């Protein structure tokens, strides 16, 4: 295949994309293949001779498509959304065609300057003050790693990269039990060690946020015991049931001890384009670092994570490397975003934000998010009226959890049966979590093309299958 063949296949792709999206409601949301099925359909050895693209495409339909879980299905209510809006997909096609590697300003000035502008648009959109600068990271996990490394270096007087952690006081980081596992991994990778990630107990109340007094007490106890407290990681909308720390309270405690704060709002941050939801992270202006994923709810398909930091100097002091071959001579005052992140190479991600925000406007995106929140709340309300259904955690934005406890059945088994049968049915897709040890089903509304009718379908599927279980 040559570029001269591209128009033919490019047109085919455009038609395929439109047909795929039109037909999504007729497909099961979750892939229904068995483990090993796709692998077995792929030849053991690579071809030596070139093969016609028609054949590759035919095999794509036959082998690959059955094993796809359709994250862009309007009735995807599992995990969190991972939205791809058509405008952002179009932008990504342009980027893919040019495939620039945007590690330095000079390796594509437009990419760097577009990133600066788009991150500032996003900063304004979510209501962060203008002393935050933004950078696009590949994932929230990477942003959190960058923040943890910054905490570590700041606490060690910038000595960790140079001399390692041996002989240093143990660095301590604090978060709640609701915080995401990406934090554990950041702690491991940063050489801090799981034992030095201190889980602060939750304060009473539905938001399941960490107890700020307990945080203060833990930091004091660590100081007295000769540890080196470095930072606090708060969450807004944690993955399980949407837990939200009291950001103002934990930032006050962190500041009093001179600690760095990072807030993980990977999912919920997108909702902050609607001012009425900003109570959930009240005090965010006091944080040192905030991450959220436009690749979740907003519609700039994976991967695009927005990382805002108050002091980019601390971040680049932690991560920048400048060997001779990366120096950009004669270009002063420019930004090289690869100095703000762990990977060196960078794709041109900001373009899809530009297309997204212009094509839908912030108003269009706000409307989408408000609809999802309203619909999820309505569904929780309806399920609450159904006998044997219990709403275990109330909606946080568009996420709530429930369980099914019909008489004569163990609730955990009945809830698991309900979930399994729903996902085998395929019309909707849901996943599970535990809340204080109780097995629950999560429901979140957030897919880009989801409608009120799709939520009605969810209600019908859930109650229909529950009836079947009741009847045995
Ligand atoms: C999804 C999620 C993450 C991980 O995001 P990646 O971009 O996949 O690394 C981290 N924290 C929370 C709260 C999340 O919801």
Short mmCIF file of C-alpha atoms and ligand atoms in Angstrom, two decimals:
data_model
loop_
_atom_site.label_atom_id
_atom_site.label_comp_id
_atom_site.label_asym_id
_atom_site.label_seq_id
_atom_site.Cartn_x
_atom_site.Cartn_y
_atom_site.Cartn_z
CA UNK A 1 0.00 0.00 0.00
CA UNK A 2 1.28 3.43 -1.02
CA UNK A 3 0.04 6.91 -0.25
CA UNK A 4 -1.45 6.97 -3.74
CA UNK A 5 -3.79 4.16 -2.59
CA UNK A 6 -4.79 6.11 0.48
CA UNK A 7 -7.80 8.01 -0.92
CA UNK A 8 -9.56 4.72 -1.70
CA UNK A 9 -9.05 3.32 1.78
CA UNK A 10 -9.52 6.67 3.45
CA UNK A 11 -13.01 6.90 1.94
CA UNK A 12 -13.70 3.33 2.95
CA UNK A 13 -12.67 4.17 6.51
CA UNK A 14 -14.90 7.26 6.67
CA UNK A 15 -17.90 5.21 5.53
CA UNK A 16 -17.03 2.38 7.92
CA UNK A 17 -16.82 4.84 10.83
CA UNK A 18 -20.24 6.31 10.16
CA UNK A 19 -21.84 2.87 9.69
CA UNK A 20 -20.15 1.55 12.82
CA UNK A 21 -21.52 4.33 14.96
CA UNK A 22 -25.00 4.12 13.42
CA UNK A 23 -25.14 0.39 14.12
CA UNK A 24 -23.67 0.37 17.62
CA UNK A 25 -26.97 -0.07 19.46
CA UNK A 26 -27.45 -3.38 17.65
CA UNK A 27 -24.17 -4.80 18.95
CA UNK A 28 -23.58 -6.27 22.43
CA UNK A 29 -21.65 -3.68 24.44
CA UNK A 30 -19.15 -6.09 25.97
CA UNK A 31 -17.21 -8.44 23.70
CA UNK A 32 -18.74 -11.91 23.95
CA UNK A 33 -15.63 -13.90 22.89
CA UNK A 34 -13.93 -16.57 25.02
CA UNK A 35 -10.32 -16.17 26.21
CA UNK A 36 -7.89 -17.33 23.52
CA UNK A 37 -10.40 -17.05 20.65
CA UNK A 38 -8.73 -14.09 18.93
CA UNK A 39 -5.24 -15.46 19.49
CA UNK A 40 -6.23 -18.80 17.95
CA UNK A 41 -7.59 -17.07 14.85
CA UNK A 42 -4.27 -15.31 14.19
CA UNK A 43 -1.59 -17.24 12.23
CA UNK A 44 1.36 -18.46 14.29
CA UNK A 45 3.96 -16.95 11.95
CA UNK A 46 4.22 -13.62 10.09
CA UNK A 47 3.79 -13.51 6.30
CA UNK A 48 6.88 -13.14 4.10
CA UNK A 49 4.97 -11.99 1.04
CA UNK A 50 2.90 -8.78 0.95
CA UNK A 51 -0.84 -9.35 1.20
CA UNK A 52 -3.64 -7.25 -0.33
CA UNK A 53 -5.22 -4.74 2.06
CA UNK A 54 -8.66 -6.14 1.10
CA UNK A 55 -7.66 -9.40 2.75
CA UNK A 56 -6.38 -7.65 5.84
CA UNK A 57 -9.64 -5.73 6.14
CA UNK A 58 -11.74 -8.86 5.67
CA UNK A 59 -9.79 -10.52 8.49
CA UNK A 60 -10.17 -7.43 10.61
CA UNK A 61 -13.94 -7.77 10.40
CA UNK A 62 -13.85 -11.53 10.96
CA UNK A 63 -11.19 -11.83 13.66
CA UNK A 64 -10.89 -8.50 15.42
CA UNK A 65 -14.38 -7.03 15.58
CA UNK A 66 -15.99 -9.84 17.64
CA UNK A 67 -13.36 -9.25 20.34
CA UNK A 68 -13.99 -5.52 20.68
CA UNK A 69 -15.81 -4.14 23.71
CA UNK A 70 -17.63 -1.09 22.41
CA UNK A 71 -16.63 1.81 24.62
CA UNK A 72 -18.40 4.18 22.21
CA UNK A 73 -21.66 2.26 22.60
CA UNK A 74 -24.31 4.66 23.93
CA UNK A 75 -25.23 2.05 26.56
CA UNK A 76 -21.71 1.66 27.96
CA UNK A 77 -22.33 2.24 31.69
CA UNK A 78 -19.28 0.35 33.01
CA UNK A 79 -16.02 1.72 34.51
CA UNK A 80 -15.86 5.35 33.40
CA UNK A 81 -16.49 6.63 29.87
CA UNK A 82 -13.64 6.85 27.37
CA UNK A 83 -15.30 9.12 24.87
CA UNK A 84 -14.28 9.69 21.27
CA UNK A 85 -16.14 12.60 19.71
CA UNK A 86 -16.17 12.70 15.90
CA UNK A 87 -14.50 16.12 15.89
CA UNK A 88 -11.61 14.91 18.04
CA UNK A 89 -11.30 11.74 15.97
CA UNK A 90 -10.98 13.88 12.85
CA UNK A 91 -8.21 15.92 14.49
CA UNK A 92 -6.40 12.71 15.45
CA UNK A 93 -6.56 11.50 11.84
CA UNK A 94 -4.78 14.68 10.76
CA UNK A 95 -2.15 14.20 13.43
CA UNK A 96 -1.68 10.55 12.52
CA UNK A 97 -1.16 11.40 8.87
CA UNK A 98 1.62 13.88 9.69
CA UNK A 99 2.82 11.90 12.74
CA UNK A 100 5.04 14.63 14.15
CA UNK A 101 7.12 13.78 17.22
CA UNK A 102 6.57 16.79 19.45
CA UNK A 103 9.15 16.43 22.21
CA UNK A 104 10.65 19.91 21.76
CA UNK A 105 9.29 23.26 20.62
CA UNK A 106 11.33 23.08 17.43
CA UNK A 107 10.19 19.57 16.57
CA UNK A 108 6.77 21.16 15.82
CA UNK A 109 6.23 24.67 17.15
CA UNK A 110 2.48 24.49 16.48
CA UNK A 111 2.09 21.48 18.75
CA UNK A 112 3.82 23.21 21.67
CA UNK A 113 2.05 26.52 21.27
CA UNK A 114 -1.32 24.85 20.66
CA UNK A 115 -0.76 22.88 23.87
CA UNK A 116 -0.01 26.03 25.84
CA UNK A 117 -3.17 27.71 24.56
CA UNK A 118 -5.46 24.66 24.89
CA UNK A 119 -4.32 23.95 28.42
CA UNK A 120 -5.07 27.52 29.31
CA UNK A 121 -8.53 27.23 27.72
CA UNK A 122 -9.13 24.12 29.82
CA UNK A 123 -7.83 25.81 32.94
CA UNK A 124 -10.35 28.60 32.47
CA UNK A 125 -13.08 26.12 31.58
CA UNK A 126 -12.74 24.25 34.89
CA UNK A 127 -12.27 27.41 36.95
CA UNK A 128 -8.66 27.06 38.12
CA UNK A 129 -6.83 30.32 38.92
CA UNK A 130 -4.33 31.67 36.41
CA UNK A 131 -1.29 30.75 38.49
CA UNK A 132 -1.66 27.17 37.26
CA UNK A 133 0.19 26.10 34.10
CA UNK A 134 -0.92 23.04 32.17
CA UNK A 135 0.75 20.21 30.32
CA UNK A 136 -0.75 17.23 28.51
CA UNK A 137 0.36 13.89 29.95
CA UNK A 138 -0.46 10.56 28.34
CA UNK A 139 -2.48 9.36 31.33
CA UNK A 140 -3.50 10.32 34.85
CA UNK A 141 -1.13 7.61 36.05
CA UNK A 142 1.78 9.48 34.42
CA UNK A 143 0.65 12.82 35.85
CA UNK A 144 0.43 11.30 39.32
CA UNK A 145 3.89 9.76 38.91
CA UNK A 146 5.28 13.15 37.87
CA UNK A 147 3.61 14.74 40.92
CA UNK A 148 4.94 12.05 43.29
CA UNK A 149 8.48 12.46 41.92
CA UNK A 150 8.16 16.22 42.41
CA UNK A 151 6.99 15.74 46.02
CA UNK A 152 9.90 13.42 46.65
CA UNK A 153 12.52 15.74 45.16
CA UNK A 154 11.13 18.80 46.90
CA UNK A 155 11.18 17.02 50.26
CA UNK A 156 14.73 15.69 49.69
CA UNK A 157 16.10 19.10 48.76
CA UNK A 158 16.41 17.94 45.11
CA UNK A 159 18.88 15.24 46.08
CA UNK A 160 16.94 12.05 45.21
CA UNK A 161 17.65 12.02 41.47
CA UNK A 162 21.33 12.69 42.14
CA UNK A 163 22.04 10.31 44.99
CA UNK A 164 19.10 7.94 45.30
CA UNK A 165 17.08 7.28 48.42
CA UNK A 166 19.58 5.20 50.37
CA UNK A 167 20.60 6.89 53.61
CA UNK A 168 17.70 9.36 53.40
CA UNK A 169 14.85 9.56 55.89
CA UNK A 170 11.92 7.55 54.51
CA UNK A 171 9.73 9.80 52.34
CA UNK A 172 6.05 9.63 53.35
CA UNK A 173 2.99 10.28 51.16
CA UNK A 174 -0.61 10.40 52.41
CA UNK A 175 -3.92 9.53 50.75
CA UNK A 176 -7.22 7.85 51.62
CA UNK A 177 -8.23 4.25 51.08
CA UNK A 178 -10.46 5.39 48.20
CA UNK A 179 -7.53 6.75 46.17
CA UNK A 180 -6.71 5.09 42.86
CA UNK A 181 -4.18 2.26 42.47
CA UNK A 182 -2.17 4.45 40.09
CA UNK A 183 -0.95 6.14 43.30
CA UNK A 184 0.40 2.85 44.67
CA UNK A 185 2.28 2.26 41.45
CA UNK A 186 3.67 5.81 41.42
CA UNK A 187 4.96 5.20 44.95
CA UNK A 188 6.63 1.95 43.89
CA UNK A 189 8.19 3.43 40.76
CA UNK A 190 9.41 6.49 42.66
CA UNK A 191 11.30 4.17 45.01
CA UNK A 192 9.31 5.35 48.03
CA UNK A 193 7.84 1.96 48.82
CA UNK A 194 4.31 0.84 49.61
CA UNK A 195 4.99 0.92 53.35
CA UNK A 196 5.49 4.70 53.09
CA UNK A 197 2.13 5.35 51.47
CA UNK A 198 0.04 6.18 54.51
CA UNK A 199 -3.71 5.52 54.18
CA UNK A 200 -5.64 8.05 56.20
CA UNK A 201 -9.00 6.89 57.64
CA UNK A 202 -12.20 8.30 56.18
CA UNK A 203 -14.26 10.96 57.90
CA UNK A 204 -17.88 9.94 58.53
CA UNK A 205 -20.32 10.94 55.79
CA UNK A 206 -21.47 10.01 52.31
CA UNK A 207 -18.53 11.57 50.42
CA UNK A 208 -16.03 9.10 51.92
CA UNK A 209 -13.29 11.73 52.10
CA UNK A 210 -10.21 11.44 54.31
CA UNK A 211 -10.38 12.75 57.84
CA UNK A 212 -8.30 15.96 57.85
CA UNK A 213 -7.63 15.74 61.60
CA UNK A 214 -6.37 12.19 61.18
CA UNK A 215 -4.14 13.43 58.34
CA UNK A 216 -2.68 16.10 60.59
CA UNK A 217 -2.12 13.57 63.37
CA UNK A 218 -0.43 11.11 61.00
CA UNK A 219 1.97 13.79 59.70
CA UNK A 220 2.85 14.87 63.25
CA UNK A 221 3.43 11.29 64.34
CA UNK A 222 5.67 10.67 61.32
CA UNK A 223 7.69 13.82 62.00
CA UNK A 224 8.18 12.73 65.60
CA UNK A 225 9.25 9.26 64.43
CA UNK A 226 11.91 10.64 62.07
CA UNK A 227 10.14 10.19 58.74
CA UNK A 228 10.11 12.78 55.94
CA UNK A 229 6.51 13.76 55.08
CA UNK A 230 6.49 14.91 51.41
CA UNK A 231 3.00 15.20 50.04
CA UNK A 232 -0.72 14.53 50.18
CA UNK A 233 -2.78 13.10 47.35
CA UNK A 234 -6.46 14.00 47.40
CA UNK A 235 -9.20 12.66 45.20
CA UNK A 236 -12.26 14.21 43.64
CA UNK A 237 -14.53 11.50 42.27
CA UNK A 238 -12.53 8.35 43.06
CA UNK A 239 -13.08 5.33 40.87
CA UNK A 240 -15.03 3.02 43.18
CA UNK A 241 -18.05 5.13 44.11
CA UNK A 242 -16.85 8.68 43.43
CA UNK A 243 -15.35 9.53 46.83
CA UNK A 244 -14.35 13.18 47.27
CA UNK A 245 -11.86 14.43 49.81
CA UNK A 246 -12.46 17.82 51.41
CA UNK A 247 -9.77 19.47 49.29
CA UNK A 248 -9.79 22.75 51.26
CA UNK A 249 -9.30 20.92 54.56
CA UNK A 250 -6.51 18.63 53.37
CA UNK A 251 -4.71 21.49 51.59
CA UNK A 252 -4.79 23.52 54.81
CA UNK A 253 -3.20 20.65 56.73
CA UNK A 254 -0.63 20.03 53.97
CA UNK A 255 0.29 23.72 53.80
CA UNK A 256 0.70 23.97 57.55
CA UNK A 257 3.38 21.28 57.27
CA UNK A 258 4.89 22.60 54.01
CA UNK A 259 3.78 19.54 52.03
CA UNK A 260 2.97 19.35 48.31
CA UNK A 261 -0.62 18.45 47.34
CA UNK A 262 -1.75 16.62 44.23
CA UNK A 263 -5.45 16.12 43.41
CA UNK A 264 -6.58 13.19 41.28
CA UNK A 265 -9.83 14.20 39.56
CA UNK A 266 -9.26 11.93 36.57
CA UNK A 267 -12.95 11.35 35.94
CA UNK A 268 -14.80 14.12 37.80
CA UNK A 269 -12.56 16.96 36.61
CA UNK A 270 -14.41 17.12 33.29
CA UNK A 271 -17.63 18.00 35.13
CA UNK A 272 -15.97 21.12 36.52
CA UNK A 273 -16.70 22.90 33.23
CA UNK A 274 -20.13 23.24 34.89
CA UNK A 275 -19.70 25.75 37.76
CA UNK A 276 -22.50 24.16 39.79
CA UNK A 277 -20.41 21.02 40.44
CA UNK A 278 -17.30 22.83 41.68
CA UNK A 279 -18.39 22.45 45.32
CA UNK A 280 -17.09 18.89 45.00
CA UNK A 281 -13.51 20.18 44.89
CA UNK A 282 -13.93 23.35 46.89
CA UNK A 283 -10.45 24.63 47.82
CA UNK A 284 -8.82 23.31 44.63
CA UNK A 285 -7.07 26.67 44.17
CA UNK A 286 -4.86 25.72 47.14
CA UNK A 287 -3.54 22.52 45.50
CA UNK A 288 -0.08 22.37 43.91
CA UNK A 289 -0.99 19.87 41.19
CA UNK A 290 -4.29 18.70 39.67
CA UNK A 291 -4.96 16.07 37.04
CA UNK A 292 -8.07 15.25 35.06
CA UNK A 293 -8.70 13.20 31.95
CA UNK A 294 -10.42 14.87 29.00
CA UNK A 295 -10.05 11.37 27.48
CA UNK A 296 -12.66 10.11 29.90
CA UNK A 297 -15.79 12.22 29.88
CA UNK A 298 -15.09 15.16 27.55
CA UNK A 299 -14.50 13.40 24.24
CA UNK A 300 -10.81 13.64 23.31
CA UNK A 301 -10.26 9.91 22.93
CA UNK A 302 -7.46 8.16 24.79
CA UNK A 303 -4.93 9.42 25.47
CA UNK A 304 -5.09 12.98 26.74
CA UNK A 305 -4.65 13.79 30.40
CA UNK A 306 -4.64 17.42 31.58
CA UNK A 307 -2.09 18.11 34.30
CA UNK A 308 -2.06 21.53 35.99
CA UNK A 309 0.77 22.61 38.26
CA UNK A 310 1.29 25.76 40.20
CA UNK A 311 5.06 25.61 39.93
CA UNK A 312 6.26 24.11 36.63
CA UNK A 313 9.80 24.94 37.79
CA UNK A 314 9.50 22.25 40.49
CA UNK A 315 8.33 19.77 37.87
CA UNK A 316 11.07 20.53 35.35
CA UNK A 317 13.67 20.62 38.09
CA UNK A 318 12.57 17.04 38.81
CA UNK A 319 12.23 15.75 35.25
CA UNK A 320 14.15 17.84 32.72
CA UNK A 321 17.17 16.35 31.00
CA UNK A 322 19.20 18.26 28.44
CA UNK A 323 21.80 16.20 26.62
CA UNK A 324 23.48 17.99 23.73
CA UNK A 325 21.28 16.37 21.09
CA UNK A 326 18.14 17.83 22.69
CA UNK A 327 19.40 21.41 23.03
CA UNK A 328 17.45 24.00 21.09
CA UNK A 329 20.01 26.62 20.26
CA UNK A 330 18.95 30.18 19.68
CA UNK A 331 15.42 29.64 20.96
CA UNK A 332 15.06 31.37 24.31
CA UNK A 333 11.91 31.50 26.35
CA UNK A 334 10.37 28.52 24.61
CA UNK A 335 8.76 25.53 26.30
CA UNK A 336 9.92 21.98 25.69
CA UNK A 337 7.06 19.98 27.15
CA UNK A 338 9.11 16.78 27.22
CA UNK A 339 10.83 18.34 30.25
CA UNK A 340 7.46 18.23 32.05
CA UNK A 341 6.84 14.50 31.75
CA UNK A 342 8.49 11.10 32.13
CA UNK A 343 8.40 9.99 28.45
CA UNK A 344 10.57 11.96 26.04
CA UNK A 345 8.52 11.47 22.88
CA UNK A 346 5.16 13.17 22.61
CA UNK A 347 2.30 12.99 20.16
CA UNK A 348 0.46 16.13 19.04
CA UNK A 349 -2.50 15.75 21.38
CA UNK A 350 -3.62 19.34 21.75
CA UNK A 351 -5.14 19.43 18.28
CA UNK A 352 -8.02 17.19 19.32
CA UNK A 353 -8.83 19.55 22.19
CA UNK A 354 -8.95 22.48 19.76
CA UNK A 355 -11.31 20.62 17.43
CA UNK A 356 -13.45 19.40 20.35
CA UNK A 357 -13.89 22.73 22.09
CA UNK A 358 -14.60 24.58 18.85
CA UNK A 359 -16.94 21.97 17.38
CA UNK A 360 -19.20 21.62 20.44
CA UNK A 361 -18.45 24.78 22.40
CA UNK A 362 -18.16 24.60 26.16
CA UNK A 363 -21.94 24.96 26.26
CA UNK A 364 -22.43 21.81 24.22
CA UNK A 365 -20.07 19.87 26.48
CA UNK A 366 -21.72 21.28 29.62
CA UNK A 367 -25.11 20.18 28.34
CA UNK A 368 -23.85 16.66 27.74
CA UNK A 369 -22.46 16.39 31.27
CA UNK A 370 -25.57 17.90 32.87
CA UNK A 371 -27.74 15.41 30.99
CA UNK A 372 -25.65 12.48 32.20
CA UNK A 373 -25.82 13.69 35.80
CA UNK A 374 -29.59 14.24 35.66
CA UNK A 375 -30.26 10.90 33.98
CA UNK A 376 -28.12 8.94 36.44
CA UNK A 377 -29.92 10.61 39.34
CA UNK A 378 -33.30 9.77 37.77
CA UNK A 379 -32.30 6.16 37.30
CA UNK A 380 -31.14 5.86 40.92
CA UNK A 381 -34.50 7.31 41.94
CA UNK A 382 -36.40 4.76 39.83
CA UNK A 383 -34.37 1.77 41.02
CA UNK A 384 -34.89 2.83 44.61
CA UNK A 385 -38.64 2.22 44.14
CA UNK A 386 -38.09 -1.33 42.87
CA UNK A 387 -38.50 -3.99 45.60
CA UNK A 388 -35.24 -5.67 46.70
CA UNK A 389 -33.03 -2.96 45.15
CA UNK A 390 -30.86 -0.92 47.45
CA UNK A 391 -28.99 2.23 46.39
CA UNK A 392 -25.77 1.69 48.35
CA UNK A 393 -24.10 4.99 47.46
CA UNK A 394 -26.05 8.00 46.21
CA UNK A 395 -25.06 9.54 42.88
CA UNK A 396 -21.83 11.53 42.89
CA UNK A 397 -22.28 13.38 39.58
CA UNK A 398 -23.37 10.54 37.26
CA UNK A 399 -22.08 7.57 39.31
CA UNK A 400 -24.02 5.53 41.86
CA UNK A 401 -23.86 1.98 43.21
CA UNK A 402 -26.63 -0.48 44.06
CA UNK A 403 -27.23 -4.05 45.07
CA UNK A 404 -29.99 -6.58 44.64
CA UNK A 405 -31.18 -8.52 47.69
CA UNK A 406 -34.27 -10.58 46.88
CA UNK A 407 -35.71 -12.70 49.72
CA UNK A 408 -34.30 -16.21 49.83
CA UNK A 409 -31.04 -15.25 48.04
CA UNK A 410 -27.68 -14.24 49.51
CA UNK A 411 -27.36 -10.57 48.48
CA UNK A 412 -23.78 -10.87 47.21
CA UNK A 413 -24.61 -13.86 45.03
CA UNK A 414 -27.83 -12.30 43.73
CA UNK A 415 -25.98 -9.06 42.88
CA UNK A 416 -23.21 -10.97 41.12
CA UNK A 417 -25.76 -13.07 39.20
CA UNK A 418 -27.57 -9.93 38.14
CA UNK A 419 -24.34 -8.36 36.90
CA UNK A 420 -23.20 -11.49 35.05
CA UNK A 421 -26.53 -12.02 33.34
CA UNK A 422 -26.80 -8.34 32.37
CA UNK A 423 -23.39 -8.42 30.70
CA UNK A 424 -24.09 -11.70 28.93
CA UNK A 425 -27.32 -10.18 27.63
CA UNK A 426 -25.24 -7.42 26.05
CA UNK A 427 -27.74 -4.56 25.74
CA UNK A 428 -25.95 -2.65 28.50
CA UNK A 429 -22.60 -3.02 30.24
CA UNK A 430 -22.03 -2.56 33.99
CA UNK A 431 -19.11 -3.30 36.36
CA UNK A 432 -18.72 -3.85 40.09
CA UNK A 433 -16.88 -2.53 43.13
CA UNK A 434 -16.94 -2.97 46.90
CA UNK A 435 -18.09 -0.36 49.39
CA UNK A 436 -16.96 -1.17 52.95
CA UNK A 437 -16.71 -4.79 51.87
CA UNK A 438 -20.19 -4.91 50.32
CA UNK A 439 -20.26 -6.12 46.72
CA UNK A 440 -22.14 -3.56 44.59
CA UNK A 441 -22.86 -2.81 40.95
CA UNK A 442 -21.66 0.57 39.67
CA UNK A 443 -23.73 2.57 37.24
CA UNK A 444 -22.31 5.61 35.50
CA UNK A 445 -23.80 7.53 32.58
CA UNK A 446 -21.26 9.33 30.44
CA UNK A 447 -21.04 8.09 26.87
CA UNK A 448 -20.95 10.87 24.28
CA UNK A 449 -24.05 9.72 22.33
CA UNK A 450 -26.07 8.38 25.27
CA UNK A 451 -29.72 9.50 25.31
CA UNK A 452 -32.54 9.42 27.87
CA UNK A 453 -33.95 6.40 25.98
CA UNK A 454 -30.71 4.51 26.56
CA UNK A 455 -31.16 5.08 30.29
CA UNK A 456 -34.74 3.74 29.99
CA UNK A 457 -33.33 0.66 28.31
CA UNK A 458 -30.89 0.27 31.21
CA UNK A 459 -33.82 0.38 33.65
CA UNK A 460 -35.74 -2.25 31.64
CA UNK A 461 -32.76 -4.58 31.30
CA UNK A 462 -31.85 -4.37 34.99
CA UNK A 463 -35.41 -4.96 36.25
CA UNK A 464 -36.24 -7.64 33.63
CA UNK A 465 -33.17 -9.71 34.53
CA UNK A 466 -33.78 -9.17 38.26
CA UNK A 467 -37.27 -10.68 37.76
CA UNK A 468 -35.75 -13.72 36.08
CA UNK A 469 -33.43 -14.20 39.07
CA UNK A 470 -36.32 -13.82 41.52
CA UNK A 471 -38.20 -16.56 39.65
CA UNK A 472 -35.06 -18.74 39.91
C1 LIG B 1 -9.22 6.49 35.42
C2 LIG B 1 -8.60 6.95 36.65
C3 LIG B 1 -7.21 6.96 36.81
C4 LIG B 1 -6.27 6.39 35.79
O1 LIG B 1 -6.31 7.09 34.60
P1 LIG B 1 -5.29 6.76 33.41
O2 LIG B 1 -5.38 7.99 32.57
O3 LIG B 1 -5.81 5.54 32.76
O4 LIG B 1 -3.96 6.57 34.02
C5 LIG B 1 -6.69 7.49 37.96
N1 LIG B 1 -7.49 7.98 38.93
C6 LIG B 1 -8.83 7.98 38.82
C7 LIG B 1 -9.67 8.55 39.91
C8 LIG B 1 -9.43 7.45 37.68
O5 LIG B 1 -10.76 7.46 37.57
#
